[in-house]
Short mmCIF file of C-alpha atoms in Angstrom, two decimals:
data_model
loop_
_atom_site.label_atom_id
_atom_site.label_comp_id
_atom_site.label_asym_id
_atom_site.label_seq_id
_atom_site.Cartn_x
_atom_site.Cartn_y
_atom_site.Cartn_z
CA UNK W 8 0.00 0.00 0.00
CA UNK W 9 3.36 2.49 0.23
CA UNK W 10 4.56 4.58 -2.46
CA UNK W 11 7.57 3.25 -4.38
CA UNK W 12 10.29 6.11 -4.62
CA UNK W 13 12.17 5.36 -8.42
CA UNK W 14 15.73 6.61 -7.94
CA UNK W 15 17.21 7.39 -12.14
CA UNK W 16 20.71 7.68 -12.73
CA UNK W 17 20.96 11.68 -13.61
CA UNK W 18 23.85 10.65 -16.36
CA UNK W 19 21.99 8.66 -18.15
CA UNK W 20 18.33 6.98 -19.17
CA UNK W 21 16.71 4.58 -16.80
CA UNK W 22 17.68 1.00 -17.19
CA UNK W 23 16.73 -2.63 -15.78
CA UNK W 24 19.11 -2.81 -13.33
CA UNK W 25 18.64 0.47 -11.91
CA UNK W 26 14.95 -0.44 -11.94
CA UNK W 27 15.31 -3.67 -10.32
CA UNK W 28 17.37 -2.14 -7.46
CA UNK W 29 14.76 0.72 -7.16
CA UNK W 30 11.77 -1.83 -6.70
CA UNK W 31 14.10 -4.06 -3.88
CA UNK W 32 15.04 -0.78 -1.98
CA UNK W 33 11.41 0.09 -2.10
CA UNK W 34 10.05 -3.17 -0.79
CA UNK W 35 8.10 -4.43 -3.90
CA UNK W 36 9.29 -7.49 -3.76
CA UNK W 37 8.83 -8.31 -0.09
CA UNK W 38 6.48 -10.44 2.03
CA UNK W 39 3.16 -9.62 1.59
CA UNK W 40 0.97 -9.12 5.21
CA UNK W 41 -1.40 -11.05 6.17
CA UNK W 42 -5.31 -9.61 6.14
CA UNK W 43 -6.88 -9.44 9.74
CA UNK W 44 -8.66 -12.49 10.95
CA UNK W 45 -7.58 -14.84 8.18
CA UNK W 46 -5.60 -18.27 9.13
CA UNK W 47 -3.48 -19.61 7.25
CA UNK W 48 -3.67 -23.72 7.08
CA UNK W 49 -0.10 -25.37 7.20
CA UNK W 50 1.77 -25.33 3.87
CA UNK W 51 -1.50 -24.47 1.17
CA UNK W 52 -1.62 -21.38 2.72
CA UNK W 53 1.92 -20.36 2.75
CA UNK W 54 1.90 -21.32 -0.67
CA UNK W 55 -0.82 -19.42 -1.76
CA UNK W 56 0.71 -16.26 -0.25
CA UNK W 57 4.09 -17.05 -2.38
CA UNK W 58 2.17 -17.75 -5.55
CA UNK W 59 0.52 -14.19 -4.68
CA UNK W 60 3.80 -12.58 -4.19
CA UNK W 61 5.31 -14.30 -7.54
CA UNK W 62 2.62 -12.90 -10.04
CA UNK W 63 2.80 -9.35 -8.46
CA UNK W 64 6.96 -9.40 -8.35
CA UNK W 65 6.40 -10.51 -12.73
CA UNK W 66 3.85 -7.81 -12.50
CA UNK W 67 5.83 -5.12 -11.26
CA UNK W 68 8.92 -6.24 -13.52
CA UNK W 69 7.18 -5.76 -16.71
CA UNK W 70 5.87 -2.18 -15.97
CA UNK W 71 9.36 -0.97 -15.01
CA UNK W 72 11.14 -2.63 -17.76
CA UNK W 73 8.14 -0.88 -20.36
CA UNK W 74 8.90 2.07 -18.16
CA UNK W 75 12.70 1.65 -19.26
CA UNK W 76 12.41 0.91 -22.67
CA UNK W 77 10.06 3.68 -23.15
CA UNK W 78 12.35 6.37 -21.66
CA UNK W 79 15.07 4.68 -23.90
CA UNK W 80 13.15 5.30 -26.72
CA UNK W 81 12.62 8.91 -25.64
CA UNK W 82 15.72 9.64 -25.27
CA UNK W 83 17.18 8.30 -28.35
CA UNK W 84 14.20 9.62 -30.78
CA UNK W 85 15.22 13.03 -29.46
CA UNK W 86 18.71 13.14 -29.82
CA UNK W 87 18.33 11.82 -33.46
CA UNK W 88 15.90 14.86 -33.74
CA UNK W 89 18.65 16.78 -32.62
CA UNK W 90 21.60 15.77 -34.50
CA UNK W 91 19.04 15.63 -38.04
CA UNK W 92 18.36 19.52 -37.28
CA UNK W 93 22.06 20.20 -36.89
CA UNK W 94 22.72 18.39 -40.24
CA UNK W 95 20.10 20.49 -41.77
CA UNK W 96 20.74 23.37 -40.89
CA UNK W 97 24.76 23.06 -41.84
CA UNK W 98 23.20 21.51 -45.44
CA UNK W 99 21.67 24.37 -46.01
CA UNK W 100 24.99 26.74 -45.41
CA UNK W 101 26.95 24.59 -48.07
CA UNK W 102 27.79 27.64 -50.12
CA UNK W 103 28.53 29.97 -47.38
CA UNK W 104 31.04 27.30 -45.73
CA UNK W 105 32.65 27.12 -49.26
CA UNK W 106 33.88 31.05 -49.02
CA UNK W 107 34.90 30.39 -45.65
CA UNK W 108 38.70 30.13 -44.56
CA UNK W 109 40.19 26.75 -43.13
CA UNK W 110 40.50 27.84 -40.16
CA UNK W 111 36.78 28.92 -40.05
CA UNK W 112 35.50 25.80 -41.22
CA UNK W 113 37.89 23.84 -38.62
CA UNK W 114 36.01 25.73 -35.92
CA UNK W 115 32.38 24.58 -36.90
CA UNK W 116 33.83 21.02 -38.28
CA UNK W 117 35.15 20.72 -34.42
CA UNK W 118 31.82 21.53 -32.91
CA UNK W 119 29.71 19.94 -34.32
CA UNK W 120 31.94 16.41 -33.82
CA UNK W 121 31.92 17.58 -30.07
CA UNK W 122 28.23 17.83 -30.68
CA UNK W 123 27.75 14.48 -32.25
CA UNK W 124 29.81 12.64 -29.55
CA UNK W 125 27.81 14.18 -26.86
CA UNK W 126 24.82 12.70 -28.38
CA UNK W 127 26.15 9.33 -28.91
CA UNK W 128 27.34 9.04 -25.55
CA UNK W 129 24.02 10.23 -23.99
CA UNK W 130 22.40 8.13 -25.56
CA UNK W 131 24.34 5.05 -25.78
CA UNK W 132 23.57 3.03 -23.07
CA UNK W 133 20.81 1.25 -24.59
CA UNK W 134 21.38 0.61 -28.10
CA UNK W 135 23.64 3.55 -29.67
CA UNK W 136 23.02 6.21 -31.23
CA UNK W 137 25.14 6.57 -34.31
CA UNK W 138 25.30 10.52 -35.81
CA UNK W 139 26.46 8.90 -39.33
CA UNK W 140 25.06 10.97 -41.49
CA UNK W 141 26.46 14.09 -38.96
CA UNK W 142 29.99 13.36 -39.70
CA UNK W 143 29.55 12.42 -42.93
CA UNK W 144 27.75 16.19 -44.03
CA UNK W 145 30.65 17.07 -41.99
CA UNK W 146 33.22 15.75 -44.38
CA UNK W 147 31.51 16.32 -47.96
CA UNK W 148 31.57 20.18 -46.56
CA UNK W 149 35.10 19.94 -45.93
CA UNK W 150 36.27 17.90 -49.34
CA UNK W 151 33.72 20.91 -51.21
CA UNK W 152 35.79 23.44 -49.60
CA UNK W 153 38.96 21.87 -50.66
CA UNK W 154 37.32 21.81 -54.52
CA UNK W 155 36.98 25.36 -54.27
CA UNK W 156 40.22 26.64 -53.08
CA UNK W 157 42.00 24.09 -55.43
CA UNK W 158 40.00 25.74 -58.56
CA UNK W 159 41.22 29.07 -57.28
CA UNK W 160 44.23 27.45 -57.07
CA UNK W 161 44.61 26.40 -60.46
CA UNK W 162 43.28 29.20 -62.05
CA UNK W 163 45.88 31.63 -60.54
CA UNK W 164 48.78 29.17 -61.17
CA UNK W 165 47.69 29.63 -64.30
CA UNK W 166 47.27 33.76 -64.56
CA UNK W 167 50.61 33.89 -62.74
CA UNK W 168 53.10 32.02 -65.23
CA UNK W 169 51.30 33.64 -68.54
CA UNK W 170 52.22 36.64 -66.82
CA UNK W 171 55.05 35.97 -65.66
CA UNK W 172 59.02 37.65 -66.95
CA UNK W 173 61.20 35.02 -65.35
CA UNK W 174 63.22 37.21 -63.62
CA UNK W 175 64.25 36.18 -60.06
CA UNK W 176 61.75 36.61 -57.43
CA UNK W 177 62.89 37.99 -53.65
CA UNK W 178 62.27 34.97 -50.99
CA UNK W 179 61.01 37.03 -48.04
CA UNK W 180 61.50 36.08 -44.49
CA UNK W 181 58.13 34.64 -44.03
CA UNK W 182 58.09 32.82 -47.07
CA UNK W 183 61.35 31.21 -46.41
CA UNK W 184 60.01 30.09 -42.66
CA UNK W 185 57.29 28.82 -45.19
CA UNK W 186 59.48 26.58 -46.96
CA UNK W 187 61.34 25.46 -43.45
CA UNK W 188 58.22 23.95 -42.27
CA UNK W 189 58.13 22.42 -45.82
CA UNK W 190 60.90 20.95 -45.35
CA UNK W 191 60.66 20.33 -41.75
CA UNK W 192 57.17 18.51 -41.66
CA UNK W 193 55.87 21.36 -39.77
CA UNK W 194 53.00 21.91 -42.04
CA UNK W 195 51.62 19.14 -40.81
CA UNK W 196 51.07 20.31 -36.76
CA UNK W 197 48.01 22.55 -38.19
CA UNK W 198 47.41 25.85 -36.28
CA UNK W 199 49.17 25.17 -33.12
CA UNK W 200 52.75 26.51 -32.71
CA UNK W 201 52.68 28.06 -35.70
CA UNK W 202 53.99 31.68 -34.35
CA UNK W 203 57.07 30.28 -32.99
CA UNK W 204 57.56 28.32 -36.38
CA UNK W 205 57.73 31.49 -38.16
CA UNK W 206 59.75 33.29 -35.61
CA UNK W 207 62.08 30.36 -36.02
CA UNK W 208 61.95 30.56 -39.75
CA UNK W 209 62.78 34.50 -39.63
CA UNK W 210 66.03 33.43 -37.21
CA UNK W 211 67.30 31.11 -39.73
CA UNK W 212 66.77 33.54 -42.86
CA UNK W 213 68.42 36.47 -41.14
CA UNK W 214 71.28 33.92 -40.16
CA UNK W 215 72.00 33.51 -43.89
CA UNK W 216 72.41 37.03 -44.15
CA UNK W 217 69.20 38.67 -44.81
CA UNK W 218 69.26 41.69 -47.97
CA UNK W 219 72.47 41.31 -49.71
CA UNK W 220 73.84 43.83 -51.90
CA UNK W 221 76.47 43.38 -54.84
CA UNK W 222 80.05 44.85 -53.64
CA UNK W 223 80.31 47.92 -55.77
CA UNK W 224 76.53 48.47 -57.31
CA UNK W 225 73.54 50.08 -55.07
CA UNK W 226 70.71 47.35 -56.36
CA UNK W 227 69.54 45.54 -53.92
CA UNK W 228 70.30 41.49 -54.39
CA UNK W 229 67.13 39.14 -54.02
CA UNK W 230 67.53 36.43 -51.53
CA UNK W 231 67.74 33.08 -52.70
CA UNK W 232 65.36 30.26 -51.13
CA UNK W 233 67.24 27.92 -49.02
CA UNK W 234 66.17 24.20 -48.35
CA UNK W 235 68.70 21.81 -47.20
CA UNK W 236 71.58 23.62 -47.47
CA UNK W 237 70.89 24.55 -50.79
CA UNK W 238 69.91 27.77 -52.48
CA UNK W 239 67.81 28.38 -55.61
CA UNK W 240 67.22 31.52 -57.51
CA UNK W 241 63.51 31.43 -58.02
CA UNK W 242 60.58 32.88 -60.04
CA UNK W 243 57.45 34.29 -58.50
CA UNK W 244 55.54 31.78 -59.95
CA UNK W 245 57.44 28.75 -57.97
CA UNK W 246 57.17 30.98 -54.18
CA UNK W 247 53.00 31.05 -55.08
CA UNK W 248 53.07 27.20 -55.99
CA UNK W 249 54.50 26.49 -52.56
CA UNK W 250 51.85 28.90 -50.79
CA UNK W 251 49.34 26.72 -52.46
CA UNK W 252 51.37 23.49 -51.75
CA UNK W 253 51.37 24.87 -47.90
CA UNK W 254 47.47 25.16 -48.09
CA UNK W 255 46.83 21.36 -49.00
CA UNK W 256 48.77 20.49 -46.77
CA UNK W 257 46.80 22.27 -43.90
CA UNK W 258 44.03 20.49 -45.21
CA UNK W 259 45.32 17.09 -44.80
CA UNK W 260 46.66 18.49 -40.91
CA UNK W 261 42.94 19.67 -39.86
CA UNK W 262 41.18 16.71 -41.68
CA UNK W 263 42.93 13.68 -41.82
CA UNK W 264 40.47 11.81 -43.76
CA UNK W 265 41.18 14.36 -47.23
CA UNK W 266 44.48 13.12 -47.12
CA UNK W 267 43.91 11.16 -50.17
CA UNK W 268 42.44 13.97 -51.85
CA UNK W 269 44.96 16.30 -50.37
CA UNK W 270 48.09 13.98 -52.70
CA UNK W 271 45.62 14.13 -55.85
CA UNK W 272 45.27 17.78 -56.26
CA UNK W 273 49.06 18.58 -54.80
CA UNK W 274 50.41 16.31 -58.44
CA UNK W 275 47.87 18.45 -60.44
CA UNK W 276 49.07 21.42 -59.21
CA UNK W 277 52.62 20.47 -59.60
CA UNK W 278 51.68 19.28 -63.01
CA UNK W 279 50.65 22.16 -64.54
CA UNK W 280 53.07 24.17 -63.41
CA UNK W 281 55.77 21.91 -65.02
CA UNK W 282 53.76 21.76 -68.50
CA UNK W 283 53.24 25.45 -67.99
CA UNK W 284 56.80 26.08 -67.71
CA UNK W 285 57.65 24.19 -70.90
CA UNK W 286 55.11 25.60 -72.65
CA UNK W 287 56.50 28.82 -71.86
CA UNK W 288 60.31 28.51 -71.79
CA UNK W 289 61.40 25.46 -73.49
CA UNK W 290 58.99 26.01 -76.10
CA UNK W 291 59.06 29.58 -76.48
CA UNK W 292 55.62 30.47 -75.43
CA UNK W 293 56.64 33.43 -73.59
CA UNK W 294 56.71 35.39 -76.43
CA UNK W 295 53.04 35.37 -77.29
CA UNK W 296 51.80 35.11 -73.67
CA UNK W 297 50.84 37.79 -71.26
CA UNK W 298 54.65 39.17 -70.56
CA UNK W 299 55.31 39.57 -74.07
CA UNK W 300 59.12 38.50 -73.86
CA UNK W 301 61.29 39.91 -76.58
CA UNK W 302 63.37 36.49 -76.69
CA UNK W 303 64.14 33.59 -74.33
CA UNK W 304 67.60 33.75 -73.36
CA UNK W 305 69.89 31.32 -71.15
CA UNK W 306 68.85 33.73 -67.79
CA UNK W 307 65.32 32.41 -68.62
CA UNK W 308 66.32 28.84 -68.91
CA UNK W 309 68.59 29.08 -65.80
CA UNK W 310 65.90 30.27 -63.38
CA UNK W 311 63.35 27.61 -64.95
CA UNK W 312 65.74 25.06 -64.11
CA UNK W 313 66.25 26.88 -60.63
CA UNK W 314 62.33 26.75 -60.14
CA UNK W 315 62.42 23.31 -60.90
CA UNK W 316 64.83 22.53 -58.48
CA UNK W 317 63.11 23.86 -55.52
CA UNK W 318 60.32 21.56 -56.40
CA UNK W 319 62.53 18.50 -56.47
CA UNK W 320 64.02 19.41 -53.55
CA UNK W 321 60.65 19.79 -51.40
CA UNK W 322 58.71 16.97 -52.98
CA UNK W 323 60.90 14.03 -50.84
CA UNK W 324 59.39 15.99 -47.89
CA UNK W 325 56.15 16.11 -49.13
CA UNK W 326 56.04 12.70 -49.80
CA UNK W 327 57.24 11.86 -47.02
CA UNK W 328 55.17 14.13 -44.51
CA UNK W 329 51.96 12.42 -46.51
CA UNK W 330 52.87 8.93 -46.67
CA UNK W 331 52.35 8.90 -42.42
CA UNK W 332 48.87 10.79 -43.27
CA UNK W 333 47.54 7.73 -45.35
CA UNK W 334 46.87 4.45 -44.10
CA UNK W 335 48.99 1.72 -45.16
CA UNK W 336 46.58 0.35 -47.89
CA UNK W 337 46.57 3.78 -49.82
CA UNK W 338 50.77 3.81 -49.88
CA UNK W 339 50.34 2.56 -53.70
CA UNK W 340 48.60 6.26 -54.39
CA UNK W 341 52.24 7.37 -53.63
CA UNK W 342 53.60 7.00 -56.81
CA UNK W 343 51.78 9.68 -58.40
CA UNK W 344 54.38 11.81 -56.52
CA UNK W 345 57.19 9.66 -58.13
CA UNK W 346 55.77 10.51 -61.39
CA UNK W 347 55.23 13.56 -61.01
CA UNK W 348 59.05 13.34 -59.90
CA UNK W 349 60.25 11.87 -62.82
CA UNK W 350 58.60 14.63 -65.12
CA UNK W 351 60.60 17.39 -63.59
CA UNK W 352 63.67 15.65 -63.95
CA UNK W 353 63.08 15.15 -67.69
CA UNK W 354 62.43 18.71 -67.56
CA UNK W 355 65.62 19.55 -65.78
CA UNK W 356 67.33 17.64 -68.32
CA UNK W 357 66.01 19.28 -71.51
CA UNK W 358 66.67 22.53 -70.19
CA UNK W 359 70.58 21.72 -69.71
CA UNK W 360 71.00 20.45 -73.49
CA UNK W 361 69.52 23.82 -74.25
CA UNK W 362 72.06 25.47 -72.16
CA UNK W 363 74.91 23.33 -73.54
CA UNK W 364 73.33 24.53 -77.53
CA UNK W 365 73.23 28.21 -76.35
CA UNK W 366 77.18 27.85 -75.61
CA UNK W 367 77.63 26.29 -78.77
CA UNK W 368 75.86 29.00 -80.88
CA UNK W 369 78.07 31.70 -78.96
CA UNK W 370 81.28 29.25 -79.87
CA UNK W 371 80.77 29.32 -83.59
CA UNK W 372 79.23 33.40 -83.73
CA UNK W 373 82.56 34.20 -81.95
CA UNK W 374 85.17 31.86 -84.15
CA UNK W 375 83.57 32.73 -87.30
CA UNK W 376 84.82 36.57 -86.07
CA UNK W 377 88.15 35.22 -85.21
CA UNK W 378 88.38 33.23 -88.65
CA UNK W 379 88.87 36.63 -90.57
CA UNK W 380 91.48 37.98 -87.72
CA UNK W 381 95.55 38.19 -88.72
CA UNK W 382 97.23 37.18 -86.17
CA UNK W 383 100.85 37.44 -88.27
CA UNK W 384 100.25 40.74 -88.81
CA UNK W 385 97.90 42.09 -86.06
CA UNK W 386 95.95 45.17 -87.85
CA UNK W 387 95.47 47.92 -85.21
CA UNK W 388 91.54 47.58 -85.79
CA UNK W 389 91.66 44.43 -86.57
CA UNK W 390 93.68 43.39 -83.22
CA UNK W 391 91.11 45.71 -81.07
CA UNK W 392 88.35 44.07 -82.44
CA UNK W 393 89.49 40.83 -81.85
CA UNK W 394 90.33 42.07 -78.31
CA UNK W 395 86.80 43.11 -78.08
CA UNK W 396 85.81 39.30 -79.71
CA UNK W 397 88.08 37.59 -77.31
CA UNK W 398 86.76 39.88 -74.41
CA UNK W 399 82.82 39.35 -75.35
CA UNK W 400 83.35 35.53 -75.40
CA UNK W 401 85.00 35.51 -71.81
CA UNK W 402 82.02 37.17 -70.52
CA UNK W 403 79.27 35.54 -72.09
CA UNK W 404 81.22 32.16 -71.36
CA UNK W 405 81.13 33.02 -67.85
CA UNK W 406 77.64 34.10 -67.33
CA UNK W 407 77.04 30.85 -68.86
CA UNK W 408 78.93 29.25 -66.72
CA UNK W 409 77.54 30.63 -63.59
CA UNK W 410 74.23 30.11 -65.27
CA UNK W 411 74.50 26.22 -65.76
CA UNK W 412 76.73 25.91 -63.04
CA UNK W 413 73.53 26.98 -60.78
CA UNK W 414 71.04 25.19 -62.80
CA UNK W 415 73.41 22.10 -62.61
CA UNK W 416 73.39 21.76 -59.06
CA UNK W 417 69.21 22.40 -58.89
CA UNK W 418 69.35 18.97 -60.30
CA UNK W 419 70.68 16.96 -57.56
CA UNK W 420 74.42 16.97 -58.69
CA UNK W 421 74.17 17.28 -62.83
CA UNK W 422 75.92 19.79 -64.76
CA UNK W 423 76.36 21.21 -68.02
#
């Protein structure tokens, strides 16, 4: 005749056992007393009494446990409620998280996982609650934002070497902290510690000397990027391919799961800015395109092959840095990257045999000078000009030198 007192867990929805111990504490399941003036004979009447008490312990066990599996329910109808409202309201802000920034996107992307793990652990206990289709909004939103910016991508690659004069491009201190992490693996630690990366980065590049000038001339000398030990004279073309390079690669860091995606559009990128380059330089495309180059000369050629290097030299790193992103079965997607390799040394190589034929063209312009020179009897004008000859070909022969001598060693250890 009491009233039973249910005691529910606060952390979670009502189960069984915590219904079974609620109905002992409360005395449900005791003796039952005997009504006034009744005897009981001998052993019929005890059992009657324990037959009594069975049938209203079985009753009293099926309400609670239709008690529990209705608050079960309950629960995990409403957090499904809850985690399909999220999801649809994120669906319908596709397009504005596509002009977001990464680290934007990173910020919702990490609540709403806390979300979606608070949900499945609450309610969890008595069946799961799986926010599937949560996470996976969650990463379509993040592979469509990685579409975007790689379209961008490619599309100023693309603007930037039509335009572009092949001179040599200055290698600021930021961007050369850029190209330490490169190197480093840093890219891959995402947002955190990235101040003292760059601080560390700025050390290094005013260790090598910071704005050099030529001794005797007031122009200021551009500063060469540095990785490994070694220094390449690059375009501004290559510095914005490694920005963009960078940027993957902080997609792969925040969202592990794009990695794949991540290698696929790094090669394209890479890609078109070595059949860009060939285009342009090898094949004399520079003439017609935006910079409207007079003539490609052996500077040109040089600082493509300088370019080039740079890539070579990072792309070990890269490889490296996203072979521990991917899981093992996905290694074989790797060799994209050696391709990819292998293309820029064939590259590399063609633009060396062009260097060796611009030294033999200035040979045999200079000896066919010489060929009409007396040396028995050394005119005055004739001796000056072949002074002059002798002069011009010591000079151009050591530009060229210098030229192929840099471009050699952009190659890993070839030389004209």
């Amino acid at each position: 005749g009491g009233e039973a007192h249910l005691e529910v867990a606060a952390e979670g929805p009502l189960t069984l056992a915590d219904l079974r111990s609620s109905r002992l504490a409360t005395g449900l399941g005791g003796t039952q007393p005997q009504r006034s003036g009744t005897q009981s004979n001998g052993n019929g009447g005890s059992g009657g009494g324990g037959m009594g008490g069975s049938a209203a312990d079985a009753a009293a066990v099926g309400c609670l446990e239709g008690l529990a599996a209705l608050s079960l329910k309950g629960l995990q109808d409403g957090c499904d409620l809850a985690q399909k409202t999220v999801a649809a309201l994120l669906a319908n802000r596709k397009e504005a998280h596509a002009r977001v920034t990464l680290e934007e996107l990173q910020s919702v992307h990490l609540a709403s996982l806390d979300f979606a793990q608070s949900l499945e652990e609450l309610a969890g206990r008595g069946g799961g609650l799986s926010c599937y289709g949560l996470r996976s909004l969650l990463h379509a939103q993040a592979k469509h934002l990685l579409e975007v910016k790689q379209e961008q991508n490619l599309t100023n690659l693309a603007a930037a070497l039509d335009s572009e004069k092949w001179t040599q491009a200055d290698v600021s201190y930021e961007r050369q902290a850029l190209l330490d992490r490169l190197a480093s693996g840093g890219a891959f630690l995402g947002n955190r510690g990235d101040k003292g990366q760059v601080s560390g980065g700025l050390g290094r590049s005013a260790a090598r000397g910071g704005t050099a000038h030529r001794p005797g001339s007031s122009k200021r000398e551009a500063n060469d990027a540095l990785v490994d030990g070694s220094k390449f004279k690059v375009v501004w073309s290559a510095l914005l391919l490694v920005e963009m390079i960078a940027l993957l690669l902080s997609f792969a860091a925040q969202f592990p799961t794009l990695a794949t995606d991540v290698l696929t559009r790094l090669v394209e990128l890479v890609r078109l800015f070595n059949s860009k380059a060939t285009q342009l330089v090898l094949l004399a495309g520079a003439l017609h395109s935006g910079a409207r180059l007079s003539k490609i000369t052996a500077k040109h050629l040089a600082l493509t092959s300088q370019s080039l290097g740079l890539c070579l030299a990072l792309l070990p790193h890269l490889r490296a840095a996203l072979c521990a992103m991917l899981p093992p079965r996905q290694h074989l997607l790797l060799v994209d990257m050696d391709r990819v390799n292998q293309d820029l040394l064939e590259h590399h190589e063609r633009i060396l045999s062009k260097l060796v034929s611009f030294v033999g063209e200035i040979v045999e312009g200079l000896a066919r000078g010489l060929e009409n020179t007396d040396w028995d009897r050394g005119h005055l004008a004739s001796s000056s000009s072949s002074s002059s000859s002798v002069a011009a070909s010591g000079n151009s022969a050591g530009d060229l030198q210098g030229l192929a001598a840099s471009s050699g060693s952009s190659g890993g250890g070839s030389s004209a």
